[in-house]
CSV table of C-alpha atoms in Angstrom, one decimal:
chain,number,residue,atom,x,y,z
T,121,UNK,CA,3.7,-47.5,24.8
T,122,UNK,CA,3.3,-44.4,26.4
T,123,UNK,CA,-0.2,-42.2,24.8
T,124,UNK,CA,1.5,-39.2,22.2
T,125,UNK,CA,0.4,-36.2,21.4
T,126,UNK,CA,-2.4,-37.6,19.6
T,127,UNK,CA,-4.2,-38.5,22.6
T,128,UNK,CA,-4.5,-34.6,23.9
T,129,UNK,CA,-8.0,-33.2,23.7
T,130,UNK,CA,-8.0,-31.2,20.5
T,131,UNK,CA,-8.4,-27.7,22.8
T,132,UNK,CA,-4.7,-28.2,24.3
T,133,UNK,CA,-3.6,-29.2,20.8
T,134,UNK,CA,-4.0,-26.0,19.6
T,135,UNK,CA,-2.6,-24.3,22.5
T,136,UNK,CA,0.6,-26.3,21.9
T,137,UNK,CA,0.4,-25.1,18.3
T,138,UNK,CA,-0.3,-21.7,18.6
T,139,UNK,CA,2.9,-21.6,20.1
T,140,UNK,CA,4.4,-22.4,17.0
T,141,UNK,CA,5.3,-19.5,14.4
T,142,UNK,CA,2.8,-19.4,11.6
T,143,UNK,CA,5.1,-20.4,8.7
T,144,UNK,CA,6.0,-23.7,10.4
T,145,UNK,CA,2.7,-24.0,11.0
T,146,UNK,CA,1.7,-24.2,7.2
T,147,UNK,CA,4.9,-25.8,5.8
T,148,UNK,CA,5.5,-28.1,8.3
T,149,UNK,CA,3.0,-29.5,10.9
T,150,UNK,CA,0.3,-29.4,8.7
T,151,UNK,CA,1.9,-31.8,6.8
T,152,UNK,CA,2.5,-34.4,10.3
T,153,UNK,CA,-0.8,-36.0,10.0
T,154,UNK,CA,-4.9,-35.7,9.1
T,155,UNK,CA,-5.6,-34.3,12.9
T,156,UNK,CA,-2.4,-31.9,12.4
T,157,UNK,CA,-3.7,-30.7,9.1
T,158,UNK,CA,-7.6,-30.1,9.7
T,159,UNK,CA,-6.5,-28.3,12.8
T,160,UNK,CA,-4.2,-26.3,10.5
T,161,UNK,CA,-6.6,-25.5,8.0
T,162,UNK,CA,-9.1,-24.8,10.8
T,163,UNK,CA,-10.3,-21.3,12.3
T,164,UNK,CA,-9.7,-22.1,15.8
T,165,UNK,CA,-6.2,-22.2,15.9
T,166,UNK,CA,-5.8,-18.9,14.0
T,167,UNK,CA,-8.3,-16.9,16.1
T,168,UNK,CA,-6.3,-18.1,18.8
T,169,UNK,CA,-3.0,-17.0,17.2
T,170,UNK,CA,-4.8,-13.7,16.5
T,171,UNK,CA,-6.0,-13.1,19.9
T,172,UNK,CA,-2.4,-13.7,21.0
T,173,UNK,CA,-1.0,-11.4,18.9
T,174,UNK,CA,-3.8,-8.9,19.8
T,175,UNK,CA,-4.8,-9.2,15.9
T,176,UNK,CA,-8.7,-7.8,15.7
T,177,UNK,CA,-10.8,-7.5,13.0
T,178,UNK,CA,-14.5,-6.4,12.5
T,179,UNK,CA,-16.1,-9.0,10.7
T,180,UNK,CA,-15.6,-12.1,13.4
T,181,UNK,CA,-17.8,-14.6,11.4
T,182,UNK,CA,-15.4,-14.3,8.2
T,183,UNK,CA,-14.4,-17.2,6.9
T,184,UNK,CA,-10.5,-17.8,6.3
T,185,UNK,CA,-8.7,-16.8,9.8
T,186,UNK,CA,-5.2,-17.9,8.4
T,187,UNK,CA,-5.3,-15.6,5.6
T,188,UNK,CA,-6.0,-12.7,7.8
T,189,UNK,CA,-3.0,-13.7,9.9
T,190,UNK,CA,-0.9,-13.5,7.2
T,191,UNK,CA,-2.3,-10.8,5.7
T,192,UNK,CA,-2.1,-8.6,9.1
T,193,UNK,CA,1.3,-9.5,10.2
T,194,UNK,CA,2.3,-8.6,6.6
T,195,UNK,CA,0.6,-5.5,6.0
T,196,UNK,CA,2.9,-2.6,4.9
T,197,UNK,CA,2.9,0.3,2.9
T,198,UNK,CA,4.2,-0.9,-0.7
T,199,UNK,CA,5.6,2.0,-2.0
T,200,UNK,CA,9.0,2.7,-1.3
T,201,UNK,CA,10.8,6.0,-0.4
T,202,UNK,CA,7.0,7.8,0.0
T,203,UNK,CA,8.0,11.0,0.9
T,204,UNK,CA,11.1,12.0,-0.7
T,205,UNK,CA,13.8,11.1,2.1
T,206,UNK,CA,15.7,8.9,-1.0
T,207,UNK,CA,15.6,11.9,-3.6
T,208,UNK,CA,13.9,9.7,-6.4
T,209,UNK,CA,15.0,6.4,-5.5
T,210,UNK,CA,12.9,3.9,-6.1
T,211,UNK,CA,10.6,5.7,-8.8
T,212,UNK,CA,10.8,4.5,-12.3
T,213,UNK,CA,9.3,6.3,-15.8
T,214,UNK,CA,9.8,9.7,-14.4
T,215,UNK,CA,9.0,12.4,-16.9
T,216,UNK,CA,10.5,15.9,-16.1
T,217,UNK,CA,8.1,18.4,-17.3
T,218,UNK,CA,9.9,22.0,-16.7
T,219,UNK,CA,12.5,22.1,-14.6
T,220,UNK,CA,11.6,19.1,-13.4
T,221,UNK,CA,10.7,17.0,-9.8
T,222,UNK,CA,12.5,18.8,-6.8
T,223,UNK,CA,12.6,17.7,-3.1
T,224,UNK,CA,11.7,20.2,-0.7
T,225,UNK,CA,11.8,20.2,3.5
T,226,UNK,CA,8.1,20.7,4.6
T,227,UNK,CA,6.4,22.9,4.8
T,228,UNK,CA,8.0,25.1,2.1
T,229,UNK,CA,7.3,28.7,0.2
T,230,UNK,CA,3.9,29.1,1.3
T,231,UNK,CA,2.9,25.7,2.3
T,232,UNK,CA,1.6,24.4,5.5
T,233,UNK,CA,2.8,21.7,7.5
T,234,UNK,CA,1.9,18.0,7.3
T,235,UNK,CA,-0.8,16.6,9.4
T,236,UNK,CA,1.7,14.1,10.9
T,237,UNK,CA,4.9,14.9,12.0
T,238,UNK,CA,6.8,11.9,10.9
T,239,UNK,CA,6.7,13.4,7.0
T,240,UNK,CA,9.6,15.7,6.9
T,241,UNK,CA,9.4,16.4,3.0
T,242,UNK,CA,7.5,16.4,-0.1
T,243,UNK,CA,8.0,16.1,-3.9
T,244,UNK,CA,7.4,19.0,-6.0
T,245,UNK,CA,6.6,19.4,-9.7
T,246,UNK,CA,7.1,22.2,-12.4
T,247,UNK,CA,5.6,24.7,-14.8
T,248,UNK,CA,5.3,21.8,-17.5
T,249,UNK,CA,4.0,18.1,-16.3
T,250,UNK,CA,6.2,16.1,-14.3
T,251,UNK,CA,4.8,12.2,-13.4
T,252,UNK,CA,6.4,9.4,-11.5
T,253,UNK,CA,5.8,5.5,-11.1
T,254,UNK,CA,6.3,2.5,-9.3
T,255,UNK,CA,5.4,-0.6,-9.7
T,256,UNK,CA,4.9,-3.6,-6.9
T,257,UNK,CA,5.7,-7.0,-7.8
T,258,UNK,CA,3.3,-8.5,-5.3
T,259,UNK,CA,4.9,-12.0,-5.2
T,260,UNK,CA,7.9,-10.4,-4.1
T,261,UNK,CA,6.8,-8.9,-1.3
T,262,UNK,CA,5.1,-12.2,-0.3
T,263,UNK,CA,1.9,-12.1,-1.6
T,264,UNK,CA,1.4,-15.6,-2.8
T,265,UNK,CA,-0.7,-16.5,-6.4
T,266,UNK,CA,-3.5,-18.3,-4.2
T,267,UNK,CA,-4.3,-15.9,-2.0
T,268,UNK,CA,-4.0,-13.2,-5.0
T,269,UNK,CA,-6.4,-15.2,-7.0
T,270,UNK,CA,-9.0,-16.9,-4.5
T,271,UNK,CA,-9.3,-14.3,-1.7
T,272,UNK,CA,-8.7,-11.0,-3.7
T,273,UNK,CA,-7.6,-8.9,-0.5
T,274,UNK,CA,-8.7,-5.4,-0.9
T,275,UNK,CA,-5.9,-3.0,-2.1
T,276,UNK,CA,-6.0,0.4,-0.5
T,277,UNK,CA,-4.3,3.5,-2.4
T,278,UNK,CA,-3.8,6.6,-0.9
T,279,UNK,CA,-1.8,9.8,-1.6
T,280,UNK,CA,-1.3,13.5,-0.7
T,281,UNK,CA,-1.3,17.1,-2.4
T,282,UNK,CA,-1.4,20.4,-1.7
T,283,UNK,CA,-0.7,23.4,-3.7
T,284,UNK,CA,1.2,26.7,-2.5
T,285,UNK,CA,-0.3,29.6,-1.4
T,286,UNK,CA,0.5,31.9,-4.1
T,287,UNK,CA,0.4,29.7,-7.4
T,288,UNK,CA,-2.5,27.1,-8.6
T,289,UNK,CA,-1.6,23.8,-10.1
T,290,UNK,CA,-2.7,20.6,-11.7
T,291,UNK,CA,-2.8,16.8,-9.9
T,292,UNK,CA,-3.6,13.7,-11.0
T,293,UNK,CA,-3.6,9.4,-10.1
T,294,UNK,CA,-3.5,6.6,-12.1
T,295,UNK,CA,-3.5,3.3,-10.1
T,296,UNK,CA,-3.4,0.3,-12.4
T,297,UNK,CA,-3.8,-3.5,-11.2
T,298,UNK,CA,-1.8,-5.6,-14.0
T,299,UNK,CA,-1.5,-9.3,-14.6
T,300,UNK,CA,1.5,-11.1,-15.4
T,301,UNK,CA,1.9,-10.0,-18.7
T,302,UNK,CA,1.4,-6.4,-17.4
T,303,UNK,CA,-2.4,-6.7,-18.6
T,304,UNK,CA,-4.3,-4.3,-16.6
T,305,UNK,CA,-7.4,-6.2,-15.2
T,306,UNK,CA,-8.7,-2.6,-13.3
T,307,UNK,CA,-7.8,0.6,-13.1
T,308,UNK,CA,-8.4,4.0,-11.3
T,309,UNK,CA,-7.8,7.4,-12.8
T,310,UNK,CA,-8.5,10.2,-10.5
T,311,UNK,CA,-10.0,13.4,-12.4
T,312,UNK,CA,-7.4,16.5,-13.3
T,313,UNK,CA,-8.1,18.2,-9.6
T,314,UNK,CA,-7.3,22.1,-10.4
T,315,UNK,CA,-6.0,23.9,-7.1
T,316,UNK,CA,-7.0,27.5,-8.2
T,317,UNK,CA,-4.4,30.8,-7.2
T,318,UNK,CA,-4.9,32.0,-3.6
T,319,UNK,CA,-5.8,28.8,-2.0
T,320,UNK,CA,-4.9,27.7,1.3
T,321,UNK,CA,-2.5,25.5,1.0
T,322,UNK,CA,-3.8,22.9,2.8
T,323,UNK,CA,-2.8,19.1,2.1
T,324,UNK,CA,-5.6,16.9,0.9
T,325,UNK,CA,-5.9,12.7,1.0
T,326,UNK,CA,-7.4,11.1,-2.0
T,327,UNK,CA,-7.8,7.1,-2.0
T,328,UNK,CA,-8.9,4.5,-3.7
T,329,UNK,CA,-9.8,1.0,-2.3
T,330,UNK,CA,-9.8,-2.0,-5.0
T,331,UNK,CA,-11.9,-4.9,-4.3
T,332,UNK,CA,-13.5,-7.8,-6.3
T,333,UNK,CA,-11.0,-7.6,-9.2
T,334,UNK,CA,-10.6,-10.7,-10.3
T,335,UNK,CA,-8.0,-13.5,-10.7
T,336,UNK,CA,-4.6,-12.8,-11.9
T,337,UNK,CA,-2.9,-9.4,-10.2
T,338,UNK,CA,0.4,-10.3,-9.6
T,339,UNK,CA,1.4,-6.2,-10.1
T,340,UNK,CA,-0.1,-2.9,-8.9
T,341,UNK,CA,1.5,0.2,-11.0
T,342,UNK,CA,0.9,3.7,-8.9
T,343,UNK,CA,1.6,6.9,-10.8
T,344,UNK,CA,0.7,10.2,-10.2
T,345,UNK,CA,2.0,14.1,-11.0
T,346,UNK,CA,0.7,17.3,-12.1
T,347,UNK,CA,1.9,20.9,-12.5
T,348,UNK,CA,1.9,24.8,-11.8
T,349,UNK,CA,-1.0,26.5,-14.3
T,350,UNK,CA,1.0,29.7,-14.0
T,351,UNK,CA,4.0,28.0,-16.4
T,352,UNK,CA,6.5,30.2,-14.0
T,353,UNK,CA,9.7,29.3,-13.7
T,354,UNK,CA,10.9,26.8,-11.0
T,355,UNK,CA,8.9,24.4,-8.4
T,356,UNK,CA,5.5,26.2,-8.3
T,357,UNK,CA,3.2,23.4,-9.4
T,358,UNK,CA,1.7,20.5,-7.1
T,359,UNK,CA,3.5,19.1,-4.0
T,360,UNK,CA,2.9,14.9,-3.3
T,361,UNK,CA,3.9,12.9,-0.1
T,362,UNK,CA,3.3,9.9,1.9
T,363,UNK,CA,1.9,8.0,-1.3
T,364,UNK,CA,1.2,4.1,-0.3
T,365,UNK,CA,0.1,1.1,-1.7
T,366,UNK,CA,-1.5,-1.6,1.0
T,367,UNK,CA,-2.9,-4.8,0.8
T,368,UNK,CA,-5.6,-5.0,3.8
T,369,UNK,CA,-6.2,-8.1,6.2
């Protein structure tokens, strides 16, 4: 009979199955035979997929290639409808403190513009405190138990405030990481940041990266809010935007 595939040198092996989209990879060829599988579950064959794919990371020694595949070609930011274009879609438990969460076109009353120019608008609370929440069902957006559980990719949380010109204000973040029965297995509360009258304006990042939590996060829960310390009338208390939730390669 004529030599199969089997008889290739390992080295074009690969090549053939690099060629290959990644889920196949894992469902089905791994599953073809011992040579198919240990190649699978190898690191050669996914640096190669990542050099393709011009997929770098910093650490080149680490151990599990295919996870940072997946965990590349997958990374987004979580939260939905980040900067207001949706009105409140998308944001759960909302408490409306005042007169309550308004959308505004950036940079508004007194404000200053964004640092990027792809945010176009901002969320903006009252004189009494107004909070907002989301929370990610990581399985859902593909994030498999395993990986959840054994490799504990870091989770980056980042958001942006910024008070106006001519009125101080409150903020605050509450990031929980929650188990299936909505335990939470770590949390981080940022202090009460107090934007004093007469400040600039400016828009400031505060993040939070979560690493070495442990098994069973299958749900991350971002909140965050504030309000005006003047108590006037209307949508003088802290503005948020371009709030995300990422799970890093």
């Amino acid at each position: 009979p004529a030599p199969g595939m089997e008889s290739l040198p390992e080295a074009v092996l690969i090549r053939i199955l690099a060629s290959v989209p990644a889920v196949e990879l894992v469902l089905v060829c791994r599953l073809v035979c011992c040579q198919w599988k240990n190649l699978v579950d190898g690191a050669a064959l996914w640096i190669l997929k990542c050099q393709q794919e011009g997929l770098t990371r910093a650490d080149s020694d680490a151990e599990n290639w295919q996870n940072f595949y997946f965990l590349s070609k997958k990374r987004k930011n979580l939260i939905k409808n980040p900067c207001g274009e949706e009105d409140l879609e998308h944001w759960g438990e909302v408490e409306n403190g005042g007169d309550g969460w308004k959308i505004e076109e950036l940079p508004g009353d007194f404000g200053k513009e964004f640092p990027s120019e792809e945010v176009h608008k901002y969320f903006v609370t009252s004189y009494e405190w107004c909070r907002k929440a989301q929370v990610i069902d990581l399985r859902a957006e593909g994030y498999w138990e395993e990986l959840m559980d054994t490799t504990q990719p870091k989770i980056m949380v980042r958001d942006w405030y910024a008070g106006r010109r001519d009125a101080g204000c409150l903020y605050e973040l509450c990031v929980k990481l929650l188990s299936e029965n909505e335990d939470v297995l770590a949390e981080y509360k940022s202090e009460t940041v107090t934007i004093p009258e007469d400040n600039d304006a400016s828009w400031t990042e505060i993040s939070h990266t979560f690493s070495s939590y442990g098994p069973g996060v299958r749900f991350v829960r971002f909140e965050h809010g504030g309000q005006d310390t003047l108590f006037w009338k209307g949508w003088y208390g802290v503005r948020v935007t371009n709030s995300s939730v990422t799970v890093e390669p």
